[in-house]
XYZ file of C-alpha atoms in Angstrom:
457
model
C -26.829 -0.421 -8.667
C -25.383 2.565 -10.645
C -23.842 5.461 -9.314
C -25.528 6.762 -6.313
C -25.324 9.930 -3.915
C -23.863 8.507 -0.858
C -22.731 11.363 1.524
C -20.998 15.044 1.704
C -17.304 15.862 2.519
C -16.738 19.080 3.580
C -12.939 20.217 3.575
C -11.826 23.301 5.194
C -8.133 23.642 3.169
C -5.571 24.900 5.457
C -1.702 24.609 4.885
C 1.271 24.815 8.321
C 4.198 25.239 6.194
C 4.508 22.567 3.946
C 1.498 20.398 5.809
C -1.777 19.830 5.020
C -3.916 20.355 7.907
C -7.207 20.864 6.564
C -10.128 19.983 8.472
C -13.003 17.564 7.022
C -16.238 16.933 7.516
C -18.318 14.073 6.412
C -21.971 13.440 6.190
C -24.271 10.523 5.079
C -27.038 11.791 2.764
C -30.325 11.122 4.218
C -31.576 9.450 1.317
C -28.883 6.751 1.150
C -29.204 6.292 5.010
C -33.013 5.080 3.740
C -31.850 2.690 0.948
C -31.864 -1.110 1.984
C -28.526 -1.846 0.235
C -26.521 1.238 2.266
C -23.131 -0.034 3.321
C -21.040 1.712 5.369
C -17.848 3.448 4.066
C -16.176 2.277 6.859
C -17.741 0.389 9.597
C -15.696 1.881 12.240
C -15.189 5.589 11.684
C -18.029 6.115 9.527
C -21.116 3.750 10.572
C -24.236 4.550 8.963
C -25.906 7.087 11.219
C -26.676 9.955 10.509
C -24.465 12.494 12.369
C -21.369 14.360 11.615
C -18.035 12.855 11.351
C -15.192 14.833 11.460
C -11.057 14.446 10.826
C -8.090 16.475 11.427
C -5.469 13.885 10.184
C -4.877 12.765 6.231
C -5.665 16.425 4.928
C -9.124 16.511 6.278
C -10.177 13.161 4.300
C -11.622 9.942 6.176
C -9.275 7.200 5.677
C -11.569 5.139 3.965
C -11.843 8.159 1.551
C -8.304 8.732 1.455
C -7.611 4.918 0.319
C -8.844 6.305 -3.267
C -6.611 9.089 -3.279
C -3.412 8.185 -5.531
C 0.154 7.951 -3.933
C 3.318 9.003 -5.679
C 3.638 8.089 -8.903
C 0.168 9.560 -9.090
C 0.597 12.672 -7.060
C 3.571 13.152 -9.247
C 1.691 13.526 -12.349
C -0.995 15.550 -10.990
C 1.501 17.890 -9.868
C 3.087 18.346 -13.526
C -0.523 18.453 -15.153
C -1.843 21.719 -12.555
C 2.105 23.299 -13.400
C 1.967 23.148 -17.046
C -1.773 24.741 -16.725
C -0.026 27.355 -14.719
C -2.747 26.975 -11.862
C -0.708 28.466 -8.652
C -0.912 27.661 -5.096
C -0.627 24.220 -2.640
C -2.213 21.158 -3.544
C -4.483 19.830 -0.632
C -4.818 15.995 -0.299
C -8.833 16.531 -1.163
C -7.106 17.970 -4.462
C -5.662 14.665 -5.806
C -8.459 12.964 -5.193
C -10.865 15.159 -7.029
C -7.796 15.058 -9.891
C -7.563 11.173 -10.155
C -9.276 8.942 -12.327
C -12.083 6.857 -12.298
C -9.738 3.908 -11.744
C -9.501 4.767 -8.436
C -9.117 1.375 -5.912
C -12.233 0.447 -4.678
C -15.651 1.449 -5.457
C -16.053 5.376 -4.717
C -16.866 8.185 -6.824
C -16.683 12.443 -6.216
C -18.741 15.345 -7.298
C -17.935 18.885 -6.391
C -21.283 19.727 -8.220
C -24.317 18.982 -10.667
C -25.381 18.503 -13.971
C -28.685 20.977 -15.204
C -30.434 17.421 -14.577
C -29.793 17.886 -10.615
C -27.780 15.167 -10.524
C -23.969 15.208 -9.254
C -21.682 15.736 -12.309
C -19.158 12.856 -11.228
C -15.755 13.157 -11.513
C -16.034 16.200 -13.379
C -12.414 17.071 -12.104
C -11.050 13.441 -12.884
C -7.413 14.166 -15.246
C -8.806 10.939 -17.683
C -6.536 9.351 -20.695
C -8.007 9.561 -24.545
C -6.337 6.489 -25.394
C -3.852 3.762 -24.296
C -0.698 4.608 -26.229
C 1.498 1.381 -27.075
C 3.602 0.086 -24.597
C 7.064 1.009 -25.679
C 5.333 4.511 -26.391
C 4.700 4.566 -22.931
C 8.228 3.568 -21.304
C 9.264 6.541 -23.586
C 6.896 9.039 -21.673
C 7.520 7.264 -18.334
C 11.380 8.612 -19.275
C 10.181 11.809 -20.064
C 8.318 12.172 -16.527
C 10.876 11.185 -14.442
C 13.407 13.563 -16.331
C 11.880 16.325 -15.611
C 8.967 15.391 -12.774
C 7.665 18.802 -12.161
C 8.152 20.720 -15.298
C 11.450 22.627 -14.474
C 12.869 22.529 -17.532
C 9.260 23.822 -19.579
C 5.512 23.517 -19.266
C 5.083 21.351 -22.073
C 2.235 18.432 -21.153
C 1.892 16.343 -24.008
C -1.662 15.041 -23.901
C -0.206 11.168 -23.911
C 1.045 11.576 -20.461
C -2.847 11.334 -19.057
C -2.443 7.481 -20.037
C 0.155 7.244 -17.195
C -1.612 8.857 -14.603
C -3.418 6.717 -11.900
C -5.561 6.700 -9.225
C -3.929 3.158 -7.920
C -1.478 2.836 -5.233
C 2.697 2.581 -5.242
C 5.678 4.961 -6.229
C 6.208 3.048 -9.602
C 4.848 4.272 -13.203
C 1.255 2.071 -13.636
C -1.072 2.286 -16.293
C -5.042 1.323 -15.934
C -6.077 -1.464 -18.819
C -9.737 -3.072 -18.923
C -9.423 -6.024 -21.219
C -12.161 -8.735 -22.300
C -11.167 -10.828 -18.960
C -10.844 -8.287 -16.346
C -8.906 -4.918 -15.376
C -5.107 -5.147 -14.914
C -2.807 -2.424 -13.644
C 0.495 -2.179 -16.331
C 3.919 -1.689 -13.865
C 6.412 -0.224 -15.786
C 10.018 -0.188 -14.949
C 11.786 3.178 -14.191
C 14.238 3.940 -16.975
C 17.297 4.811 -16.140
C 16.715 4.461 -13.160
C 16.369 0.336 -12.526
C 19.037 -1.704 -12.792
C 17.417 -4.590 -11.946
C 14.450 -6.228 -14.072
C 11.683 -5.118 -11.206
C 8.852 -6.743 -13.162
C 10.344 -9.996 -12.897
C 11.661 -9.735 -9.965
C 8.109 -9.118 -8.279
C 6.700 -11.682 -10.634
C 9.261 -14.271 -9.174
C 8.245 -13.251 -5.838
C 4.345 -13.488 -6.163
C 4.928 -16.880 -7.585
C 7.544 -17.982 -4.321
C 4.046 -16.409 -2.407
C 1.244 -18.671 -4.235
C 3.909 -21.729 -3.715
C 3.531 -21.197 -0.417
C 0.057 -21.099 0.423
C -0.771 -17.576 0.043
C -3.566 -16.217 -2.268
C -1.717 -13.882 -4.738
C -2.616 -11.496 -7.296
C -2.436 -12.582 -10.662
C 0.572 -11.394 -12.254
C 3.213 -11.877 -15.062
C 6.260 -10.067 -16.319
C 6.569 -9.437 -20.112
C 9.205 -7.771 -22.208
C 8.835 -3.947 -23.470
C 11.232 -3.639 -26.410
C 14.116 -1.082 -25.350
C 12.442 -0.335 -22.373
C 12.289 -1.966 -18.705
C 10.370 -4.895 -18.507
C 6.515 -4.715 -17.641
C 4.103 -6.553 -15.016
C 0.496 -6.925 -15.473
C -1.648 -7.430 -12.244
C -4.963 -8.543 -12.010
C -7.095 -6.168 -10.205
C -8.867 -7.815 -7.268
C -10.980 -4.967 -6.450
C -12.793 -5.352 -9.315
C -15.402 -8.322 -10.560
C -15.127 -8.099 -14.794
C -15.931 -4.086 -14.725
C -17.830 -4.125 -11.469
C -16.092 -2.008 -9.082
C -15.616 -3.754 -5.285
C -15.848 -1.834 -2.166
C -12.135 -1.835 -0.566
C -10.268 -0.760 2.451
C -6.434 -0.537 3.173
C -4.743 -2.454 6.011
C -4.349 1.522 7.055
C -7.782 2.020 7.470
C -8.578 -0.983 9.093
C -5.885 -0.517 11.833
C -6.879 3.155 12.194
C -3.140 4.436 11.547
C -1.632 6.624 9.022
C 0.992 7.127 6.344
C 3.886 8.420 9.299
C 6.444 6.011 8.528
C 8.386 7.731 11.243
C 6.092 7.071 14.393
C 4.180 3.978 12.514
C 1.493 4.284 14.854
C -0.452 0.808 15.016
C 1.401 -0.592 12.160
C 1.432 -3.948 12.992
C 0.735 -7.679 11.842
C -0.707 -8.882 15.331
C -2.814 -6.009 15.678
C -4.123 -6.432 12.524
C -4.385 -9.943 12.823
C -7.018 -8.983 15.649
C -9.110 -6.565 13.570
C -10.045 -9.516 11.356
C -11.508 -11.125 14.095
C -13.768 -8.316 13.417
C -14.128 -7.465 10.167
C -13.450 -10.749 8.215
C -16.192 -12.910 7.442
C -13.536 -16.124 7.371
C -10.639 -14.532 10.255
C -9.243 -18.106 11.031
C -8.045 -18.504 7.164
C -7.567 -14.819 7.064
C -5.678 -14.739 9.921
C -3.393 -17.440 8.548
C -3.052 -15.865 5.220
C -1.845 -12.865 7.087
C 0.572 -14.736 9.355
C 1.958 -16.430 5.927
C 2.910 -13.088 3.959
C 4.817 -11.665 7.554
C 7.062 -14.722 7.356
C 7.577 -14.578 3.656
C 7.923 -11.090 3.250
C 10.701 -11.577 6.168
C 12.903 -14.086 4.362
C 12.383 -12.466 1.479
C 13.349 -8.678 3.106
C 10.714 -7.133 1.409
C 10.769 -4.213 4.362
C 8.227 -2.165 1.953
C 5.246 -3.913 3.731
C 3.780 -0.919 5.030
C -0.201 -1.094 5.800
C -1.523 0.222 2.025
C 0.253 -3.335 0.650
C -2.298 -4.745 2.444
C -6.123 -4.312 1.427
C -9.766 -6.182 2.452
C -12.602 -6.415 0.095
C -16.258 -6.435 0.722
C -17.630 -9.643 -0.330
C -20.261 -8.018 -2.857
C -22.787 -11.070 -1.913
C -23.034 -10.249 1.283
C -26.044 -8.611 2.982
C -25.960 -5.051 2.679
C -26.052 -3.709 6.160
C -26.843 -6.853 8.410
C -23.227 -7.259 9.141
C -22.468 -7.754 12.942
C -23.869 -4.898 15.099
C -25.923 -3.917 12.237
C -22.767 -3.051 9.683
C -20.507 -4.558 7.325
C -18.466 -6.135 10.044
C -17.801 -9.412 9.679
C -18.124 -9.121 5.615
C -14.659 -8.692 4.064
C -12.119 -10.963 3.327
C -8.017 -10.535 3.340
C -6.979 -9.297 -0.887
C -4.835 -11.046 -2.555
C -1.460 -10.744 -1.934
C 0.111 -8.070 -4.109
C 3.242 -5.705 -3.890
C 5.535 -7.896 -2.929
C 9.599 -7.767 -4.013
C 12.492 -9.958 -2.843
C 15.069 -7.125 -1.188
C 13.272 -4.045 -2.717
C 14.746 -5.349 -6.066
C 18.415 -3.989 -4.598
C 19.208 -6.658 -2.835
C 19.185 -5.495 0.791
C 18.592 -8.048 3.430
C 16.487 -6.707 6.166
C 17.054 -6.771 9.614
C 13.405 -5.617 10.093
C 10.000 -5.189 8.356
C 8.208 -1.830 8.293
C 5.054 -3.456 10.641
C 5.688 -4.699 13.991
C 5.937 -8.141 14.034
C 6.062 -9.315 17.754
C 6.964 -8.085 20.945
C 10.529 -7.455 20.016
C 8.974 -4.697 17.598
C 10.134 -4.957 13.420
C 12.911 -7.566 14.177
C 13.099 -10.622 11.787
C 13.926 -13.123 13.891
C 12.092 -16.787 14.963
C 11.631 -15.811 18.341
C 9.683 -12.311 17.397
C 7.537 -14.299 14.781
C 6.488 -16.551 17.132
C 6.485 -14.313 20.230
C 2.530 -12.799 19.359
C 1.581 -15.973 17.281
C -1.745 -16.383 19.180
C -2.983 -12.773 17.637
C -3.142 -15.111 14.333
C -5.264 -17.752 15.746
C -2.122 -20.304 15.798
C -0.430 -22.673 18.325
C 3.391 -22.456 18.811
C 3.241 -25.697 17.219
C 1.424 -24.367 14.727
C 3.276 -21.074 13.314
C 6.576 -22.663 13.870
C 5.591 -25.407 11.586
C 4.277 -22.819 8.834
C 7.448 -20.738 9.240
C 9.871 -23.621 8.881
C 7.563 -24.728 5.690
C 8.269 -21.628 4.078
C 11.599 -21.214 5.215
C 12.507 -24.433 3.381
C 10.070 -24.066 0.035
C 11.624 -19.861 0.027
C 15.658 -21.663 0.447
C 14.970 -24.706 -1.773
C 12.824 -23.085 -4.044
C 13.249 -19.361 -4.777
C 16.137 -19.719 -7.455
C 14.542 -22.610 -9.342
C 11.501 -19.622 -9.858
C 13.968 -16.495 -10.447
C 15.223 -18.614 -13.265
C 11.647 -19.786 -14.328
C 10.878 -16.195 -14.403
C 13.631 -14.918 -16.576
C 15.260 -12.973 -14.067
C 18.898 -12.834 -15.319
C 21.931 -14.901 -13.312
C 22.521 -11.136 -12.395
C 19.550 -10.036 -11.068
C 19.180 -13.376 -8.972
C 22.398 -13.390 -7.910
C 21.417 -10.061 -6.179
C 18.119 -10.914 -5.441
C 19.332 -14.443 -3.148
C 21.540 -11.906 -1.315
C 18.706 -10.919 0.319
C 17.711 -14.353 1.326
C 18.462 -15.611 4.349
C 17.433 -18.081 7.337
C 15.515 -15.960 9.836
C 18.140 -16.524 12.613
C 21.044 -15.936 10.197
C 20.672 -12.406 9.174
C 23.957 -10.726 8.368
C 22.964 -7.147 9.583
C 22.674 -6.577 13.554
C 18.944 -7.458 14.746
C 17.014 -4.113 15.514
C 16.792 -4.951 18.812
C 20.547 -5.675 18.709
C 21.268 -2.007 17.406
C 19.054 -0.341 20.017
C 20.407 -1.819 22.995
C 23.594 -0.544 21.582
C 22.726 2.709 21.265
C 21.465 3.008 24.734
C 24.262 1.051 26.338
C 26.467 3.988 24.253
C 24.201 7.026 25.456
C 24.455 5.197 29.164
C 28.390 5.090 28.899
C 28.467 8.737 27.762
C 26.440 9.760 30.280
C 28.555 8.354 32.916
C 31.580 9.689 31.396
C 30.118 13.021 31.016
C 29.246 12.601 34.849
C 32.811 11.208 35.838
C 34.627 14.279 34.289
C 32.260 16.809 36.380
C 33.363 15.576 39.159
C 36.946 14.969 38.485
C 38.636 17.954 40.615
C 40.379 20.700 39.220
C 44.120 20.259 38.416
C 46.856 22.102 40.452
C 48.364 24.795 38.624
């Protein structure tokens, strides 16, 4: 089916110093509620009925809604295209949606009105590129950006900078690209800015990841002249040009982008959820458990809930999911995002998602402590972890050099690598019960010199 009229979102903007706490409310249209091939935005906080659902978090937006909205590279350039047009005032998170481009993840679209037809005039607001510049063209305007990211230094917005601006998730610069075969997001490298080779550095690690059992993203690093090296990535929420309904591991775990509380952010807990949404959870559930334990002897700590991602299987019934949704119809994405110590060469003492009951630590014991939430024996887990463990030891500079990643570069990279149980930082848990074994000592002290008596004059 084309485009169709699925619902309303009403935002009330409202700004608390530099915060965006607008209210939203959101409404299925009547008319899709009738069609036979409705879906659900989101199973759980948006079922298809047809009352009134409203949100106070994420600027007002539904987090299904909000996994459309770009992040920072995105936000970035959407902030320098509304400066140079000298439009004043905040920007509300329901603003950078309407702003982004069609290549938005997943399969959503937004009208704020409509065409003399009657129908909505969608993406009217959408910031879209003319043309695809050539690459090293691009690394050039990528410097340009990141010189001067909001326009400080004058309001000039040279028309080519559209091409870099995108709707698709990560910090990085990222270009859209439909080719013959598929769509493919272009990662550029940050100039001046990288001093490692990024691209191939994530293209090493994807490959460690697919050696391992996990379902990756296809990727692969190629040169850019002068400029940092680029990574194309297959898009896996799209079939040829056919746009796939997606949701972020944020969503699906009902949390938000607070990396300071990281409410529900965790692998076992989201291991659980595919129980419920997956239509496979047992292989899902694996998958899942496999990128925690690489990601941990890798110390990729950026594996916050938006690096994970479920797609819709577009086959599947359209609402006679479990309970009369689209439970039960998604599968686990592709593996994607994924970089061997950040590309700095940090080993981590913790991931950003709770692993096991000893929280973020990376450690055998935490791995294995909640291994059940993955559908997997002790026996089990510990024999996945120790496979990957050896392939990730064994293995990992054999495919840095395979890569091209430069004796450098992997000497900084391996840094990061380490046994599970032989990490050179203190565990978190380690550092905690420090600190409160310190703030417990200082306490008494505090007490012992209150009651010390007076000295004799």
């Amino acid at each position: 089916m084309g485009v169709v009229a699925v619902g309303i979102l009403q935002v009330d903007r409202s700004m608390t110093g530099d915060r965006d706490t607008s209210l939203g409310r959101f409404k299925y249209a009547p008319s899709y509620l009738k069609r036979p091939d409705a879906v659900a935005l989101d199973p759980i906080k948006l079922p298809l009925t047809d009352g009134e659902f409203r949100f106070a978090s994420m600027g007002g937006l539904p987090s299904a809604i909000r996994d459309s909205a770009p992040d920072n590279w995105g936000r970035l350039l959407i902030r320098r295209y509304f400066y140079a047009r000298e439009i004043e005032g905040p920007l509300y998170e329901v603003d950078y949606l309407l702003a982004a481009p069609r290549d938005r993840s997943g399969n959503l679209h937004f009208a704020t009105g409509f065409k003399s037809d009657g129908t909505p005039d969608w993406d009217r607001h959408a910031i879209e590129p003319e043309a695809l510049p050539e690459a090293e063209a691009l690394g050039q305007h990528v410097r340009t950006v990141l010189k001067d990211p909001v326009g400080q230094f004058g309001k000039a917005y040279p028309k080519e900078l559209d091409a870099l601006l995108t709707a698709s998730g990560g910090a990085r610069p990222k270009v859209n690209l439909v080719a013959r075969n598929g769509t493919y997001l272009i990662k550029m490298g940050a100039p001046g800015q990288d001093t490692t080779s990024n691209a191939r550095l994530e293209d090493a690690s994807i490959r460690m990841a697919k050696q391992v059992g996990i379902d990756v993203a296809s990727v692969g690093a190629r040169p850019n002249g002068a400029e940092p090296d680029m990574l194309t990535v297959k898009r896996f929420d799209r079939d040829g040009t056919r746009k796939l309904q997606m949701v972020s591991a944020m969503t699906v775990l009902g949390a938000d982008d607070d990396a300071y509380k990281r409410t529900n952010w965790s692998y076992p807990l989201l291991a659980q959820e595919l129980d419920r949404w997956s239509s496979e959870p047992a292989k899902d559930k694996e998958q899942l458990f496999r990128c925690m334990v690489l990601r941990a002897m890798l110390s990729d700590g950026d594996d916050h809930p938006r690096n994970y991602a479920l797609i819709r299987d577009p086959n599947s019934a359209s609402n006679q999911g479990r309970g009369g949704s689209t439970l039960g119809q998604w599968r686990l994405s592709p593996m994607y995002d994924c970089v061997v110590g950040r590309g700095e060469g940090r080993k981590e003492s913790a991931l950003a998602m709770n692993i096991g009951k000893m929280g973020r630590e990376i450690s055998e014991e935490n791995i294995l402590s909640q291994c059940s939430a993955f559908g997997l024996s002790t026996d089990r887990a510990t024999a996945i972890m120790a496979e990957i463990q050896q392939a990730v030891l064994t293995q990992f500079p054999k495919v840095l050099q395979e890569c091209g990643v430069s004796e450098a570069d992997a000497q900084l990279s391996l840094r990061a690598v380490a046994p599970l149980n032989d990490r050179a930082q203190e565990s978190f848990v380690q550092r905690l019960v420090a600190r409160m074994e310190q703030r417990e000592q200082e306490a008494a002290d505090a007490q012992g010199d209150q009651t010390q008596p007076a000295p004799r004059g």
